[in-house]
Coordinates of C-alpha atoms and ligand atoms in Angstrom, one line a residue:
M240 CA 14.1 -92.0 -0.1
G241 CA 12.2 -89.1 1.5
D242 CA 14.3 -89.3 4.7
E243 CA 15.6 -86.3 6.3
R244 CA 19.2 -86.1 7.3
P245 CA 20.3 -83.7 10.0
P246 CA 22.5 -80.9 8.6
E247 CA 26.0 -80.4 9.7
S248 CA 25.5 -76.6 9.9
P249 CA 24.7 -75.0 13.2
D250 CA 21.3 -73.4 12.5
G251 CA 19.3 -76.6 12.9
A252 CA 17.3 -76.5 9.6
V253 CA 17.2 -79.6 7.5
V254 CA 17.5 -80.5 3.8
K255 CA 14.9 -82.8 2.4
F256 CA 16.1 -85.9 0.6
P257 CA 16.4 -87.0 -2.1
V258 CA 18.2 -83.8 -3.3
L259 CA 17.7 -83.5 -7.0
L260 CA 19.6 -80.3 -7.7
V261 CA 20.5 -78.7 -11.0
M262 CA 23.1 -75.9 -11.0
L263 CA 22.4 -73.4 -13.7
G264 CA 24.5 -70.4 -14.7
A265 CA 26.8 -69.1 -17.3
P266 CA 30.2 -70.7 -17.8
G267 CA 32.4 -69.3 -15.0
A268 CA 29.5 -68.7 -12.6
G269 CA 31.0 -71.1 -10.1
K270 CA 28.8 -74.1 -10.7
G271 CA 31.6 -76.6 -10.4
T272 CA 33.1 -75.2 -7.2
Q273 CA 29.7 -74.9 -5.5
A274 CA 28.4 -78.2 -6.8
R275 CA 31.5 -80.1 -5.5
E276 CA 31.2 -78.5 -2.0
I277 CA 27.4 -78.9 -1.6
A278 CA 27.7 -82.5 -2.8
N279 CA 30.4 -83.3 -0.3
W280 CA 28.3 -81.7 2.4
L281 CA 25.2 -83.7 1.6
C282 CA 27.1 -86.9 0.6
V283 CA 25.5 -87.1 -2.8
P284 CA 27.3 -87.4 -6.1
H285 CA 28.5 -84.3 -7.9
I286 CA 27.7 -85.1 -11.6
S287 CA 29.6 -82.8 -14.0
T288 CA 29.0 -83.7 -17.6
G289 CA 32.0 -81.5 -18.5
E290 CA 34.2 -83.5 -16.2
M291 CA 32.9 -86.8 -17.5
L292 CA 33.5 -85.7 -21.1
R293 CA 37.0 -84.4 -20.3
D294 CA 37.7 -87.7 -18.7
A295 CA 36.6 -89.6 -21.9
V296 CA 38.9 -87.3 -23.9
E297 CA 41.8 -88.0 -21.7
R298 CA 41.2 -91.8 -21.8
G299 CA 40.9 -91.7 -25.6
T300 CA 37.6 -93.5 -25.6
V301 CA 35.3 -93.6 -28.7
T302 CA 33.2 -90.9 -27.1
G303 CA 36.3 -88.9 -26.2
K304 CA 37.6 -89.0 -29.8
R305 CA 34.2 -87.9 -31.0
V306 CA 33.9 -84.8 -28.7
R307 CA 37.5 -83.7 -28.3
A308 CA 37.5 -81.0 -31.1
I309 CA 34.0 -79.8 -30.3
M310 CA 34.9 -79.2 -26.6
E311 CA 38.1 -77.4 -27.4
S312 CA 36.2 -75.0 -29.6
G313 CA 33.8 -74.2 -26.8
A314 CA 30.7 -75.6 -28.7
L315 CA 28.2 -78.0 -27.1
V316 CA 28.5 -81.7 -27.8
P317 CA 25.4 -83.4 -29.3
D318 CA 22.4 -83.7 -27.0
D319 CA 22.0 -87.5 -27.6
L320 CA 25.5 -88.3 -26.5
V321 CA 25.3 -86.2 -23.3
C322 CA 21.8 -87.6 -22.5
T323 CA 23.1 -91.1 -22.7
I324 CA 26.0 -90.4 -20.4
V325 CA 23.6 -88.8 -17.8
E326 CA 21.1 -91.6 -18.0
Q327 CA 23.8 -94.2 -17.3
R328 CA 25.2 -92.1 -14.4
L329 CA 21.9 -91.4 -12.7
S330 CA 21.0 -95.1 -12.7
Q331 CA 24.0 -95.9 -10.4
P332 CA 23.0 -96.8 -6.8
D333 CA 24.9 -93.8 -5.3
C334 CA 22.3 -91.5 -6.9
E335 CA 19.4 -92.9 -4.8
R336 CA 19.7 -90.1 -2.2
G337 CA 20.0 -87.6 -4.9
F338 CA 22.6 -85.8 -7.0
I339 CA 23.9 -82.4 -7.9
L340 CA 23.9 -81.9 -11.7
D341 CA 26.6 -79.4 -12.9
G342 CA 26.5 -78.5 -16.5
F343 CA 23.4 -80.5 -17.4
P344 CA 20.9 -79.8 -18.7
R345 CA 22.3 -77.2 -21.1
S346 CA 19.6 -77.1 -23.8
V347 CA 15.8 -77.4 -23.9
H348 CA 16.2 -80.9 -25.4
Q349 CA 18.3 -82.0 -22.5
A350 CA 15.9 -80.5 -20.0
L351 CA 13.0 -82.4 -21.5
F352 CA 15.0 -85.6 -21.5
L353 CA 15.8 -85.1 -17.8
D354 CA 12.1 -84.5 -16.9
G355 CA 11.2 -87.7 -18.8
L356 CA 14.0 -89.7 -17.1
L357 CA 13.0 -88.6 -13.6
K358 CA 9.4 -89.3 -14.3
S359 CA 9.9 -92.7 -15.7
T360 CA 12.1 -93.6 -12.7
H361 CA 9.6 -92.1 -10.2
R362 CA 12.1 -89.7 -8.8
G363 CA 10.2 -86.5 -8.5
S364 CA 11.2 -83.2 -10.0
V365 CA 14.4 -81.1 -9.8
R366 CA 15.2 -78.0 -7.8
V367 CA 17.2 -75.5 -9.8
V368 CA 19.7 -73.0 -8.5
N369 CA 20.6 -70.3 -11.0
I370 CA 23.9 -68.7 -10.1
R371 CA 24.0 -65.2 -11.5
V372 CA 27.2 -63.5 -12.3
D373 CA 28.2 -60.2 -14.1
R374 CA 29.6 -60.8 -17.6
D375 CA 32.9 -59.0 -16.8
S376 CA 33.8 -61.2 -13.9
V377 CA 32.8 -64.3 -15.9
L378 CA 35.6 -63.5 -18.4
K379 CA 38.3 -63.1 -15.7
R380 CA 37.1 -66.2 -13.9
L381 CA 37.3 -68.3 -17.0
T382 CA 40.6 -67.1 -18.6
G383 CA 42.2 -66.9 -15.1
R384 CA 41.1 -70.4 -14.1
R385 CA 43.7 -73.1 -13.4
M386 CA 43.0 -76.6 -12.3
C387 CA 44.9 -79.4 -10.5
P388 CA 44.9 -82.4 -12.7
K389 CA 45.4 -84.7 -9.7
C390 CA 42.8 -83.6 -7.1
G391 CA 40.5 -81.3 -9.2
A392 CA 41.1 -78.3 -7.0
I393 CA 40.3 -75.0 -8.9
Y394 CA 42.3 -71.8 -8.6
N395 CA 42.2 -68.4 -10.3
I396 CA 45.3 -66.4 -11.0
Y397 CA 43.3 -63.2 -10.4
F398 CA 41.0 -64.0 -7.5
N399 CA 42.3 -67.1 -5.8
P400 CA 45.9 -67.8 -6.7
P401 CA 47.7 -70.9 -5.3
R402 CA 50.4 -70.1 -2.6
R403 CA 53.1 -71.1 -5.0
D404 CA 52.8 -70.0 -8.6
S405 CA 51.2 -72.7 -10.8
V406 CA 51.4 -75.4 -8.1
C407 CA 48.4 -77.0 -6.2
D408 CA 48.4 -76.1 -2.5
L409 CA 47.0 -79.5 -1.6
D410 CA 49.3 -82.0 -3.4
G411 CA 52.0 -80.0 -5.2
S412 CA 50.9 -80.9 -8.7
S413 CA 51.5 -78.5 -11.6
L414 CA 48.3 -76.6 -12.4
V415 CA 46.9 -76.6 -15.9
Q416 CA 44.6 -74.4 -17.9
R417 CA 41.6 -76.0 -19.6
G418 CA 41.9 -76.0 -23.4
D419 CA 38.5 -74.3 -23.6
D420 CA 39.4 -71.5 -21.2
T421 CA 41.3 -69.6 -24.0
E422 CA 39.8 -66.3 -25.0
E423 CA 38.4 -67.6 -28.3
A424 CA 36.8 -70.7 -26.8
V425 CA 35.4 -68.7 -24.0
G426 CA 33.7 -66.4 -26.6
T427 CA 32.0 -69.5 -28.1
R428 CA 31.0 -70.9 -24.8
L429 CA 29.3 -67.7 -23.8
R430 CA 27.4 -67.5 -27.1
E431 CA 26.3 -71.1 -26.7
Y432 CA 25.2 -70.3 -23.2
E433 CA 23.1 -67.4 -24.4
R434 CA 21.6 -69.3 -27.3
Q435 CA 21.0 -72.8 -25.8
T436 CA 21.1 -72.7 -22.1
K437 CA 19.7 -69.3 -21.0
P438 CA 16.1 -70.3 -22.2
L439 CA 16.1 -72.9 -19.4
I440 CA 16.0 -70.1 -16.8
E441 CA 12.5 -69.0 -18.0
R442 CA 11.4 -72.6 -18.3
Y443 CA 12.3 -73.6 -14.8
R444 CA 11.0 -70.3 -13.4
H445 CA 7.7 -71.1 -15.1
M446 CA 7.7 -74.5 -13.5
G447 CA 8.3 -72.9 -10.0
A448 CA 11.6 -74.8 -9.6
L449 CA 14.0 -71.9 -10.0
R450 CA 15.8 -70.1 -7.2
A451 CA 18.4 -67.4 -8.0
V452 CA 21.5 -66.7 -6.0
D453 CA 24.0 -63.9 -6.4
G454 CA 27.2 -65.5 -7.7
N455 CA 29.3 -62.3 -7.6
A456 CA 29.9 -62.8 -3.9
D457 CA 32.8 -64.8 -2.5
P458 CA 32.4 -68.6 -2.7
K459 CA 31.5 -69.1 1.0
T460 CA 28.7 -66.5 0.8
V461 CA 27.4 -68.1 -2.4
R462 CA 27.5 -71.5 -0.7
E463 CA 25.5 -70.3 2.2
A464 CA 22.9 -68.8 -0.1
I465 CA 22.6 -72.2 -1.9
V466 CA 22.3 -74.0 1.4
R467 CA 19.5 -71.6 2.5
V468 CA 17.7 -72.4 -0.8
L469 CA 18.0 -76.1 -0.2
K470 CA 16.7 -75.8 3.4
A471 CA 13.8 -73.6 2.4
S472 CA 12.4 -75.7 -0.4
Ligands
LIG145 P1 31.8 -77.5 -18.4 O1 33.0 -78.2 -17.7 O2 30.5 -77.8 -17.8 O3 32.1 -76.1 -18.7 O4 31.8 -78.2 -19.9 C1 32.9 -78.2 -20.8 C2 32.4 -78.5 -22.2 O5 31.9 -79.8 -22.2 C3 31.3 -77.6 -22.8 O6 31.8 -76.5 -23.3 C4 30.8 -78.6 -23.8 O7 31.6 -78.7 -24.9 C5 30.8 -79.9 -23.1 N1 29.6 -80.1 -22.3 C6 29.5 -80.3 -21.0 N2 28.2 -80.5 -20.6 C7 27.5 -80.5 -21.7 C8 26.1 -80.6 -22.0 N3 25.2 -80.8 -21.0 N4 25.7 -80.5 -23.3 C9 26.6 -80.3 -24.3 N5 27.9 -80.2 -24.1 C10 28.3 -80.2 -22.8
LIG146 ZN1 45.7 -80.9 -6.3

């Protein structure tokens, strides 16, 4: 706790630990891609509630059965359920040096829950990166997205296609489209974002925790911007 770990980047600045980072942004803003890479770089867990819920659906757990249809429609699953999942995950020992939250909190209720949880466990407060992306590119990013079911690599048929059509470059698995990346579900997800998640931007700005980065740039440029934010705060 509170230690500083030398960065692996050449410019010599350091990132303060623990890193309690929340990735905010519309669906398709690149939260998942960025969170995964930054988490790898810092050796802290990447915690994606969407991935955890998809995993529950695939395994057919009680939770999975409860949320399957909701997720396919693009709506948000109930706050209490997601909060319980996050509480359990953040209590794991690998979160001691911090974590990157991707897709949580997504409502004011969830943000209040997270504040309370971090306070009660004496963990300090979060830093929040808001990845801003134009609405037009969000649509292409989501409907063009394809994922590797084996290694989790993410491609896009418009912007970042795999070398061979529909096949993962890394392990040769057949790529899949998420059920909620269809046009109809994407419409619902964007409406849910506007209604439930967007108010968090103002909230975190007010708390002085928010930093915005331009998510329209290529992934490497966005990552560098996030790293700068982490080193500066
Ligand atoms: P994501 O992978 O983050 O885009 O999440 C996929 C879907 O999982 C969302 O459209 C919601 O149905 C559900 N989900 C993920 N995170 C949350 C959350 N924090 N609150 C409610 N629903 C969530
Ligand atoms: Zn793969």
